[in-house]
Short mmCIF file of C-alpha atoms and ligand atoms in Angstrom, two decimals:
data_model
loop_
_atom_site.label_atom_id
_atom_site.label_comp_id
_atom_site.label_asym_id
_atom_site.label_seq_id
_atom_site.Cartn_x
_atom_site.Cartn_y
_atom_site.Cartn_z
CA MET A 1090 15.03 28.33 7.59
CA ASP A 1091 13.28 27.25 4.39
CA ILE A 1092 15.83 25.75 2.02
CA LYS A 1093 15.03 26.15 -1.69
CA THR A 1094 18.38 26.38 -3.47
CA VAL A 1095 21.29 23.97 -3.07
CA GLY A 1096 24.90 24.31 -4.21
CA ILE A 1097 26.90 21.09 -4.64
CA VAL A 1098 30.70 21.12 -4.87
CA GLY A 1099 32.19 18.11 -6.70
CA ALA A 1100 30.31 16.38 -9.53
CA GLY A 1101 31.76 12.88 -9.03
CA GLN A 1102 29.67 9.82 -8.24
CA MET A 1103 28.30 11.30 -5.00
CA GLY A 1104 27.84 14.86 -6.28
CA ASN A 1105 25.80 13.70 -9.27
CA GLY A 1106 23.64 11.40 -7.14
CA ILE A 1107 23.00 14.18 -4.62
CA ALA A 1108 22.08 16.62 -7.43
CA HIS A 1109 19.72 13.97 -8.85
CA VAL A 1110 17.73 13.45 -5.64
CA PHE A 1111 17.54 17.15 -4.73
CA ALA A 1112 16.31 18.12 -8.21
CA LEU A 1113 13.71 15.36 -8.16
CA ALA A 1114 12.49 16.61 -4.76
CA GLY A 1115 11.94 20.12 -6.17
CA PHE A 1116 15.08 21.98 -5.05
CA ASP A 1117 16.99 24.25 -7.47
CA VAL A 1118 20.47 22.79 -7.82
CA LEU A 1119 23.75 24.47 -8.80
CA LEU A 1120 26.50 21.90 -9.40
CA ASN A 1121 30.19 22.86 -9.38
CA ASP A 1122 33.40 21.03 -10.33
CA ILE A 1123 36.85 22.02 -11.56
CA THR A 1124 36.46 20.81 -15.14
CA GLN A 1125 33.65 21.21 -17.69
CA GLY A 1126 34.16 17.52 -18.57
CA ALA A 1127 33.24 16.45 -15.01
CA LEU A 1128 30.10 18.63 -15.11
CA ASP A 1129 29.04 17.31 -18.54
CA ASN A 1130 29.61 13.68 -17.44
CA ALA A 1131 27.56 14.27 -14.30
CA VAL A 1132 24.58 15.75 -16.14
CA GLY A 1133 24.72 12.89 -18.69
CA LEU A 1134 24.73 10.33 -15.88
CA ILE A 1135 21.86 12.03 -14.04
CA ASP A 1136 19.86 11.99 -17.29
CA ARG A 1137 20.51 8.25 -17.77
CA ASN A 1138 19.65 7.42 -14.14
CA LEU A 1139 16.43 9.47 -14.37
CA GLU A 1140 15.57 7.63 -17.60
CA ARG A 1141 16.10 4.34 -15.81
CA GLN A 1142 13.64 5.46 -13.12
CA VAL A 1143 11.09 6.39 -15.82
CA ALA A 1144 11.56 3.00 -17.52
CA ARG A 1145 10.91 1.24 -14.18
CA GLY A 1146 7.80 3.33 -13.52
CA LYS A 1147 9.30 5.06 -10.47
CA ILE A 1148 8.86 8.57 -11.90
CA THR A 1149 7.02 10.10 -14.88
CA GLU A 1150 8.60 11.60 -17.98
CA ASP A 1151 7.35 15.05 -16.85
CA GLU A 1152 9.09 14.61 -13.48
CA ARG A 1153 12.32 13.63 -15.27
CA LYS A 1154 12.20 16.74 -17.46
CA ALA A 1155 11.35 19.00 -14.52
CA ALA A 1156 14.21 17.57 -12.45
CA LEU A 1157 16.74 18.07 -15.25
CA GLY A 1158 15.45 21.63 -15.72
CA ARG A 1159 16.25 22.39 -12.07
CA ILE A 1160 19.96 21.50 -12.41
CA ARG A 1161 22.42 24.20 -13.48
CA THR A 1162 26.20 23.82 -13.56
CA THR A 1163 29.06 26.25 -12.99
CA LEU A 1164 32.86 26.20 -12.91
CA LYS A 1165 32.83 29.23 -10.56
CA LEU A 1166 32.65 28.22 -6.91
CA ALA A 1167 31.65 31.81 -6.02
CA ASP A 1168 28.31 31.30 -7.83
CA LEU A 1169 27.27 28.95 -5.00
CA GLY A 1170 27.47 31.83 -2.49
CA GLN A 1171 23.81 32.80 -2.89
CA THR A 1172 22.37 29.30 -2.33
CA ASP A 1173 20.59 28.39 0.93
CA LEU A 1174 22.55 25.17 1.47
CA VAL A 1175 26.00 24.11 0.26
CA ILE A 1176 26.93 20.41 0.15
CA GLU A 1177 30.63 19.79 -0.37
CA ALA A 1178 31.14 16.42 -2.11
CA ALA A 1179 34.69 16.73 -3.46
CA THR A 1180 37.56 14.26 -3.06
CA GLU A 1181 38.03 12.74 0.43
CA ARG A 1182 41.09 14.84 1.36
CA GLU A 1183 40.97 17.33 4.21
CA THR A 1184 43.19 19.92 2.49
CA VAL A 1185 40.92 19.88 -0.59
CA LYS A 1186 37.81 20.38 1.53
CA GLN A 1187 39.38 23.14 3.64
CA ALA A 1188 40.49 25.01 0.51
CA ILE A 1189 36.96 24.81 -0.93
CA PHE A 1190 35.37 26.29 2.21
CA GLU A 1191 38.06 28.99 2.44
CA ASP A 1192 37.45 30.01 -1.20
CA LEU A 1193 33.69 29.99 -0.71
CA LEU A 1194 33.53 32.07 2.50
CA PRO A 1195 33.89 35.59 1.03
CA HIS A 1196 30.97 34.94 -1.36
CA LEU A 1197 28.48 33.42 1.09
CA LYS A 1198 25.29 35.10 2.24
CA PRO A 1199 25.09 35.09 6.08
CA THR A 1200 22.28 32.53 6.30
CA THR A 1201 23.78 29.79 4.09
CA ILE A 1202 24.16 26.43 5.82
CA LEU A 1203 27.45 24.67 5.03
CA THR A 1204 27.70 20.88 4.95
CA SER A 1205 30.18 18.22 3.94
CA ASN A 1206 29.39 14.77 2.53
CA THR A 1207 32.70 13.54 3.96
CA SER A 1208 32.84 9.81 4.77
CA SER A 1209 35.13 10.20 7.75
CA ILE A 1210 36.75 13.60 8.38
CA SER A 1211 36.07 15.59 11.57
CA ILE A 1212 33.10 17.93 11.09
CA THR A 1213 34.20 20.00 14.10
CA ARG A 1214 37.63 20.58 12.53
CA LEU A 1215 36.23 21.48 9.07
CA ALA A 1216 33.66 23.80 10.73
CA SER A 1217 36.28 25.54 12.87
CA ARG A 1218 37.99 26.85 9.73
CA THR A 1219 34.81 28.67 8.60
CA ASP A 1220 33.06 31.82 9.83
CA ARG A 1221 29.94 29.81 10.85
CA PRO A 1222 30.69 26.63 12.83
CA GLU A 1223 27.16 26.83 14.28
CA LYS A 1224 25.74 26.54 10.74
CA PHE A 1225 28.00 23.65 9.69
CA MET A 1226 27.12 19.93 9.61
CA GLY A 1227 28.09 16.56 8.24
CA PHE A 1228 25.50 15.51 5.63
CA HIS A 1229 26.49 11.98 4.64
CA PHE A 1230 24.66 10.35 1.75
CA MET A 1231 25.18 6.70 0.77
CA ASN A 1232 26.14 5.38 -2.65
CA PRO A 1233 24.18 5.04 -4.99
CA VAL A 1234 22.34 8.10 -3.68
CA PRO A 1235 19.11 7.64 -5.68
CA VAL A 1236 18.74 4.13 -4.22
CA MET A 1237 20.04 4.20 -0.65
CA GLN A 1238 17.55 5.26 2.02
CA LEU A 1239 19.94 6.48 4.73
CA VAL A 1240 21.48 9.90 5.34
CA GLU A 1241 23.80 10.31 8.33
CA LEU A 1242 23.54 13.68 10.08
CA ILE A 1243 26.63 14.66 12.05
CA ARG A 1244 26.65 17.69 14.32
CA GLY A 1245 29.98 19.35 15.01
CA ILE A 1246 30.62 20.54 18.57
CA ALA A 1247 29.20 24.00 17.73
CA THR A 1248 26.28 23.08 15.42
CA ASP A 1249 23.08 24.80 16.60
CA ASP A 1250 19.57 23.33 16.81
CA PRO A 1251 18.01 25.39 13.97
CA THR A 1252 20.67 24.06 11.56
CA TYR A 1253 20.11 20.46 12.64
CA LYS A 1254 16.33 20.87 12.36
CA ALA A 1255 16.62 22.49 8.92
CA LEU A 1256 18.59 19.47 7.64
CA LEU A 1257 16.12 17.03 9.20
CA LYS A 1258 13.39 18.79 7.19
CA VAL A 1259 15.46 18.51 4.01
CA VAL A 1260 15.97 14.76 4.54
CA GLU A 1261 12.22 14.37 5.01
CA LYS A 1262 11.54 16.30 1.78
CA LEU A 1263 13.97 13.98 -0.04
CA GLY A 1264 11.93 11.00 1.22
CA LYS A 1265 15.00 9.55 2.96
CA THR A 1266 15.69 8.51 6.56
CA ALA A 1267 18.12 10.37 8.83
CA ALA A 1268 20.37 8.72 11.42
CA SER A 1269 22.25 10.98 13.82
CA ALA A 1270 25.89 10.17 14.49
CA GLU A 1271 28.35 11.77 16.87
CA ASP A 1272 31.38 13.47 15.35
CA PHE A 1273 34.06 10.79 15.75
CA PRO A 1274 36.20 9.33 12.93
CA ALA A 1275 34.07 7.80 10.13
CA PHE A 1276 30.82 8.27 12.15
CA ILE A 1277 28.59 5.12 12.19
CA VAL A 1278 28.32 3.48 8.75
CA ASN A 1279 31.99 3.66 7.81
CA ARG A 1280 33.22 2.93 11.36
CA ILE A 1281 31.62 -0.48 10.89
CA LEU A 1282 31.67 -1.03 7.12
CA MET A 1283 35.22 0.06 6.28
CA PRO A 1284 37.08 -2.22 8.74
CA MET A 1285 35.08 -5.08 7.18
CA ILE A 1286 36.22 -4.08 3.70
CA ASN A 1287 39.81 -3.64 4.96
CA GLU A 1288 39.63 -7.12 6.56
CA ALA A 1289 38.46 -8.54 3.22
CA VAL A 1290 41.57 -7.03 1.60
CA TYR A 1291 43.74 -8.61 4.36
CA THR A 1292 41.99 -11.93 3.67
CA LEU A 1293 43.05 -11.58 0.03
CA TYR A 1294 46.57 -10.30 0.94
CA GLU A 1295 47.20 -13.28 3.23
CA GLY A 1296 45.96 -15.76 0.62
CA VAL A 1297 43.00 -16.99 2.63
CA GLY A 1298 40.77 -16.56 -0.42
CA SER A 1299 40.70 -15.21 -3.96
CA VAL A 1300 38.75 -12.11 -5.02
CA LYS A 1301 36.01 -14.40 -6.33
CA SER A 1302 35.81 -16.64 -3.26
CA ILE A 1303 35.83 -13.71 -0.80
CA ASP A 1304 33.03 -11.89 -2.62
CA GLU A 1305 30.98 -15.04 -3.14
CA SER A 1306 31.38 -15.97 0.53
CA LEU A 1307 29.87 -12.72 1.77
CA LYS A 1308 27.18 -12.59 -0.92
CA LEU A 1309 25.99 -16.17 -0.55
CA GLY A 1310 27.03 -16.75 3.06
CA ALA A 1311 25.94 -13.48 4.65
CA ASN A 1312 23.39 -12.22 2.10
CA HIS A 1313 25.28 -9.01 1.30
CA PRO A 1314 24.07 -7.46 -1.99
CA MET A 1315 27.70 -7.01 -3.11
CA GLY A 1316 30.87 -8.77 -1.99
CA PRO A 1317 33.25 -6.54 0.06
CA LEU A 1318 35.85 -6.24 -2.73
CA GLU A 1319 33.18 -5.47 -5.33
CA LEU A 1320 31.80 -2.87 -2.92
CA ALA A 1321 35.27 -1.39 -2.36
CA ASP A 1322 35.63 -0.98 -6.15
CA PHE A 1323 32.18 0.61 -6.24
CA ILE A 1324 33.01 3.13 -3.47
CA GLY A 1325 36.51 3.88 -4.85
CA LEU A 1326 39.71 2.41 -3.38
CA ASP A 1327 41.15 5.91 -2.82
CA THR A 1328 38.13 6.77 -0.69
CA CYS A 1329 38.37 3.45 1.22
CA LEU A 1330 42.06 4.07 1.97
CA ALA A 1331 41.40 7.68 3.00
CA ILE A 1332 38.70 6.50 5.45
CA MET A 1333 40.98 3.82 6.94
CA ASN A 1334 43.72 6.43 7.42
CA VAL A 1335 41.29 8.75 9.24
CA LEU A 1336 40.23 5.85 11.51
CA HIS A 1337 43.85 4.82 12.13
CA ASP A 1338 45.08 8.36 12.83
CA GLY A 1339 41.99 9.49 14.72
CA LEU A 1340 41.53 6.48 17.01
CA ALA A 1341 45.23 5.50 17.25
CA ASP A 1342 44.41 1.79 17.30
CA THR A 1343 46.33 -0.75 15.18
CA LYS A 1344 43.10 -2.59 14.39
CA TYR A 1345 42.42 0.15 11.82
CA ARG A 1346 45.78 -0.29 10.01
CA PRO A 1347 45.06 -0.05 6.26
CA CYS A 1348 46.03 -3.23 4.42
CA PRO A 1349 49.27 -2.73 2.41
CA LEU A 1350 47.55 -4.34 -0.59
CA LEU A 1351 44.87 -1.62 -0.52
CA THR A 1352 47.63 1.00 -0.50
CA LYS A 1353 49.33 -0.74 -3.43
CA TYR A 1354 46.18 -0.65 -5.57
CA VAL A 1355 45.73 3.07 -4.85
CA GLU A 1356 49.39 3.76 -5.64
CA ALA A 1357 48.89 1.99 -8.98
CA GLY A 1358 45.94 4.26 -9.75
CA TRP A 1359 43.67 1.20 -9.75
CA LEU A 1360 40.87 2.93 -7.87
CA GLY A 1361 38.00 0.60 -8.79
CA ARG A 1362 35.10 1.23 -11.15
CA LYS A 1363 35.89 4.91 -11.64
CA THR A 1364 39.27 4.08 -13.25
CA GLN A 1365 38.06 0.80 -14.83
CA ARG A 1366 40.39 -1.29 -12.68
CA GLY A 1367 40.59 -2.29 -9.02
CA PHE A 1368 39.99 -5.71 -7.48
CA TYR A 1369 38.22 -6.33 -10.80
CA ASP A 1370 39.09 -5.24 -14.33
CA TYR A 1371 36.01 -3.58 -15.86
CA ARG A 1372 37.40 -2.95 -19.33
CA GLY A 1373 35.86 -6.04 -20.93
CA GLU A 1374 32.27 -7.25 -21.21
CA VAL A 1375 32.22 -8.71 -17.69
CA PRO A 1376 34.34 -7.77 -14.66
CA VAL A 1377 37.38 -10.05 -14.27
CA PRO A 1378 39.18 -10.42 -10.89
CA THR A 1379 42.69 -8.93 -10.90
CA ARG A 1380 43.97 -11.47 -8.31
C1 LIG B 1475 31.69 5.05 1.56
C2 LIG B 1475 30.67 5.82 2.27
O1 LIG B 1475 30.99 6.90 2.77
C3 LIG B 1475 29.27 5.36 2.53
C4 LIG B 1475 28.68 4.44 1.54
O2 LIG B 1475 28.01 4.85 0.64
S1 LIG B 1475 29.03 2.83 1.72
C5 LIG B 1475 28.23 2.04 0.36
C6 LIG B 1475 26.79 1.81 0.64
N1 LIG B 1475 26.22 1.14 -0.48
C7 LIG B 1475 26.09 -0.19 -0.55
O3 LIG B 1475 26.44 -0.91 0.38
C8 LIG B 1475 25.53 -0.72 -1.83
C9 LIG B 1475 25.46 -2.21 -1.85
N2 LIG B 1475 24.88 -2.66 -3.12
C10 LIG B 1475 23.53 -2.64 -3.35
O4 LIG B 1475 22.73 -2.27 -2.50
C11 LIG B 1475 23.08 -3.12 -4.71
O5 LIG B 1475 24.07 -3.94 -5.26
C12 LIG B 1475 22.73 -1.94 -5.71
C13 LIG B 1475 21.51 -1.19 -5.19
C14 LIG B 1475 23.88 -0.96 -5.88
C15 LIG B 1475 22.44 -2.52 -7.08
O6 LIG B 1475 21.44 -3.46 -6.93
P1 LIG B 1475 21.22 -4.64 -8.00
O7 LIG B 1475 20.02 -5.37 -7.58
O8 LIG B 1475 22.48 -5.36 -8.23
O9 LIG B 1475 21.05 -3.89 -9.34
P2 LIG B 1475 19.77 -3.40 -10.09
O10 LIG B 1475 18.65 -4.40 -10.04
O11 LIG B 1475 20.30 -3.00 -11.42
O12 LIG B 1475 19.37 -2.11 -9.25
C16 LIG B 1475 18.51 -2.10 -8.13
C17 LIG B 1475 17.84 -0.76 -8.10
O13 LIG B 1475 18.82 0.28 -7.95
C18 LIG B 1475 18.77 1.21 -9.04
N3 LIG B 1475 20.13 1.64 -9.30
C19 LIG B 1475 21.25 0.86 -9.31
N4 LIG B 1475 22.33 1.63 -9.46
C20 LIG B 1475 21.90 2.91 -9.57
C21 LIG B 1475 22.55 4.16 -9.72
N5 LIG B 1475 23.88 4.26 -9.79
N6 LIG B 1475 21.80 5.27 -9.78
C22 LIG B 1475 20.46 5.19 -9.70
N7 LIG B 1475 19.78 4.05 -9.52
C23 LIG B 1475 20.50 2.92 -9.46
C24 LIG B 1475 18.13 0.43 -10.16
O14 LIG B 1475 17.46 1.27 -11.06
C25 LIG B 1475 17.13 -0.45 -9.40
O15 LIG B 1475 15.98 0.32 -9.07
P3 LIG B 1475 14.54 -0.36 -8.78
O16 LIG B 1475 14.74 -1.37 -7.69
O17 LIG B 1475 13.73 0.83 -8.37
O18 LIG B 1475 14.09 -0.97 -10.03
N1 LIG B 1476 32.16 6.86 -3.03
C1 LIG B 1476 31.31 6.62 -2.07
O1 LIG B 1476 30.76 5.51 -1.97
C2 LIG B 1476 31.00 7.68 -1.07
C3 LIG B 1476 31.76 8.82 -0.98
N2 LIG B 1476 31.45 9.78 -0.04
C4 LIG B 1476 32.24 10.99 0.06
O2 LIG B 1476 31.81 11.89 -0.96
C5 LIG B 1476 32.91 12.69 -1.39
C6 LIG B 1476 33.07 12.53 -2.89
O3 LIG B 1476 33.31 11.16 -3.18
P1 LIG B 1476 33.08 10.56 -4.64
O4 LIG B 1476 31.97 11.28 -5.32
O5 LIG B 1476 33.04 9.11 -4.50
O6 LIG B 1476 34.47 10.96 -5.32
P2 LIG B 1476 34.81 11.14 -6.88
O7 LIG B 1476 36.27 10.95 -6.99
O8 LIG B 1476 33.87 10.34 -7.70
O9 LIG B 1476 34.42 12.68 -7.13
C7 LIG B 1476 35.03 13.77 -6.52
C8 LIG B 1476 34.87 14.94 -7.47
O10 LIG B 1476 35.31 16.12 -6.80
C9 LIG B 1476 36.07 16.85 -7.74
N3 LIG B 1476 36.91 17.82 -7.09
C10 LIG B 1476 38.16 17.65 -6.54
N4 LIG B 1476 38.58 18.83 -6.04
C11 LIG B 1476 37.60 19.73 -6.26
C12 LIG B 1476 37.47 21.14 -6.01
N5 LIG B 1476 38.45 21.81 -5.42
N6 LIG B 1476 36.34 21.77 -6.39
C13 LIG B 1476 35.33 21.09 -7.00
N7 LIG B 1476 35.41 19.78 -7.28
C14 LIG B 1476 36.53 19.11 -6.92
C15 LIG B 1476 36.83 15.78 -8.49
O11 LIG B 1476 37.42 16.27 -9.67
P3 LIG B 1476 38.76 15.49 -10.25
O12 LIG B 1476 38.29 14.12 -10.61
O13 LIG B 1476 39.13 16.35 -11.42
O14 LIG B 1476 39.76 15.51 -9.13
C16 LIG B 1476 35.71 14.79 -8.75
O15 LIG B 1476 34.93 15.14 -9.88
C17 LIG B 1476 34.12 12.23 -0.57
O16 LIG B 1476 34.23 13.06 0.55
C18 LIG B 1476 33.74 10.81 -0.17
O17 LIG B 1476 34.37 10.36 0.98
C19 LIG B 1476 30.36 9.67 0.78
C20 LIG B 1476 29.54 8.56 0.69
C21 LIG B 1476 29.82 7.47 -0.21
#
């Protein structure tokens, strides 16, 4: 199937990045969220990120304008029914994702491929609640989407070959690299990355190091581009906790127990960069550690 139009549900940090790269690659994009404010913020951010790419000579001004011209927004989920490919990128909560697919189903044309950008949730289970489990896949982009090369492709138990091949072609058109992962909790990247982040929070919780010393240790001692706590803030602490809970519940192993300090930050609403406060406070000129 030749995919030309893409519907994206959720205009948060992942939804806007996904819209950005699809528009730049020539797809027509329809972006949906529940508030006009979220849609306006997303388009503003895409514009600024495209401008940054122009300033760095990565794309031309004409390409920036053309990409922006390919992005439309809507508050009506039903409008996405006529697109060739839907990418769900809403909050990492299974009930939210299930409700989105249920609401979308009556409006979908029969050939539309359904995907979720979930970081951890079972693709087989999400697919089983739709009318087309064979046309359903995990389509997992990395943050920040315009920069990161990898896309994880996760087949549910029922996903058919034409669907998998169609998504491989899309990844190629985006100029990214696909890695196939089996459908088990948190797939590959987060199965490995998130326990490391959770361990960094335990290291802080147990007083082994401060926010600054933990991040510096991994940046300077292991050459990571960001320290694990800085990265957790960048991903969103709510998303990190949700992924740890999926690992803990799905694999029933205490080694995936979310750190109580991570839970406390989420309960406080200190979700990282997106709320201006997490392991760092971002409200001033430079980020200041909160512990
Ligand atoms: C949770 C999940 O389910 C899965 C995940 O995504 S896990 C998270 C995976 N992501 C990571 O691990 C990111 C780790 N961090 C990094 O790689 C880097 O710190 C970073 C790329 C984010 C920033 O790099 P940096 O060197 O500190 O910043 P900077 O020099 O400003 O930017 C580097 C490049 O990224 C671009 N960039 C940075 N942030 C960007 C954004 N939000 N949107 C678009 N472009 C961006 C810059 O324009 C720059 O581009 P060029 O190299 O083409 O000039
Ligand atoms: N953050 C990351 O590094 C990565 C995240 N992911 C995954 O991508 C998905 C999105 O994450 P991220 O972008 O970080 O999250 P954000 O919190 O930044 O964005 C989620 C967006 O979805 C919106 N939303 C919630 N419910 C609905 C709905 N019913 N219909 C439409 N929009 C809705 C939210 O609106 P509101 O704010 O009003 O609730 C918000 O704008 C998650 O599944 C996450 O696990 C995947 C890779 C990396």
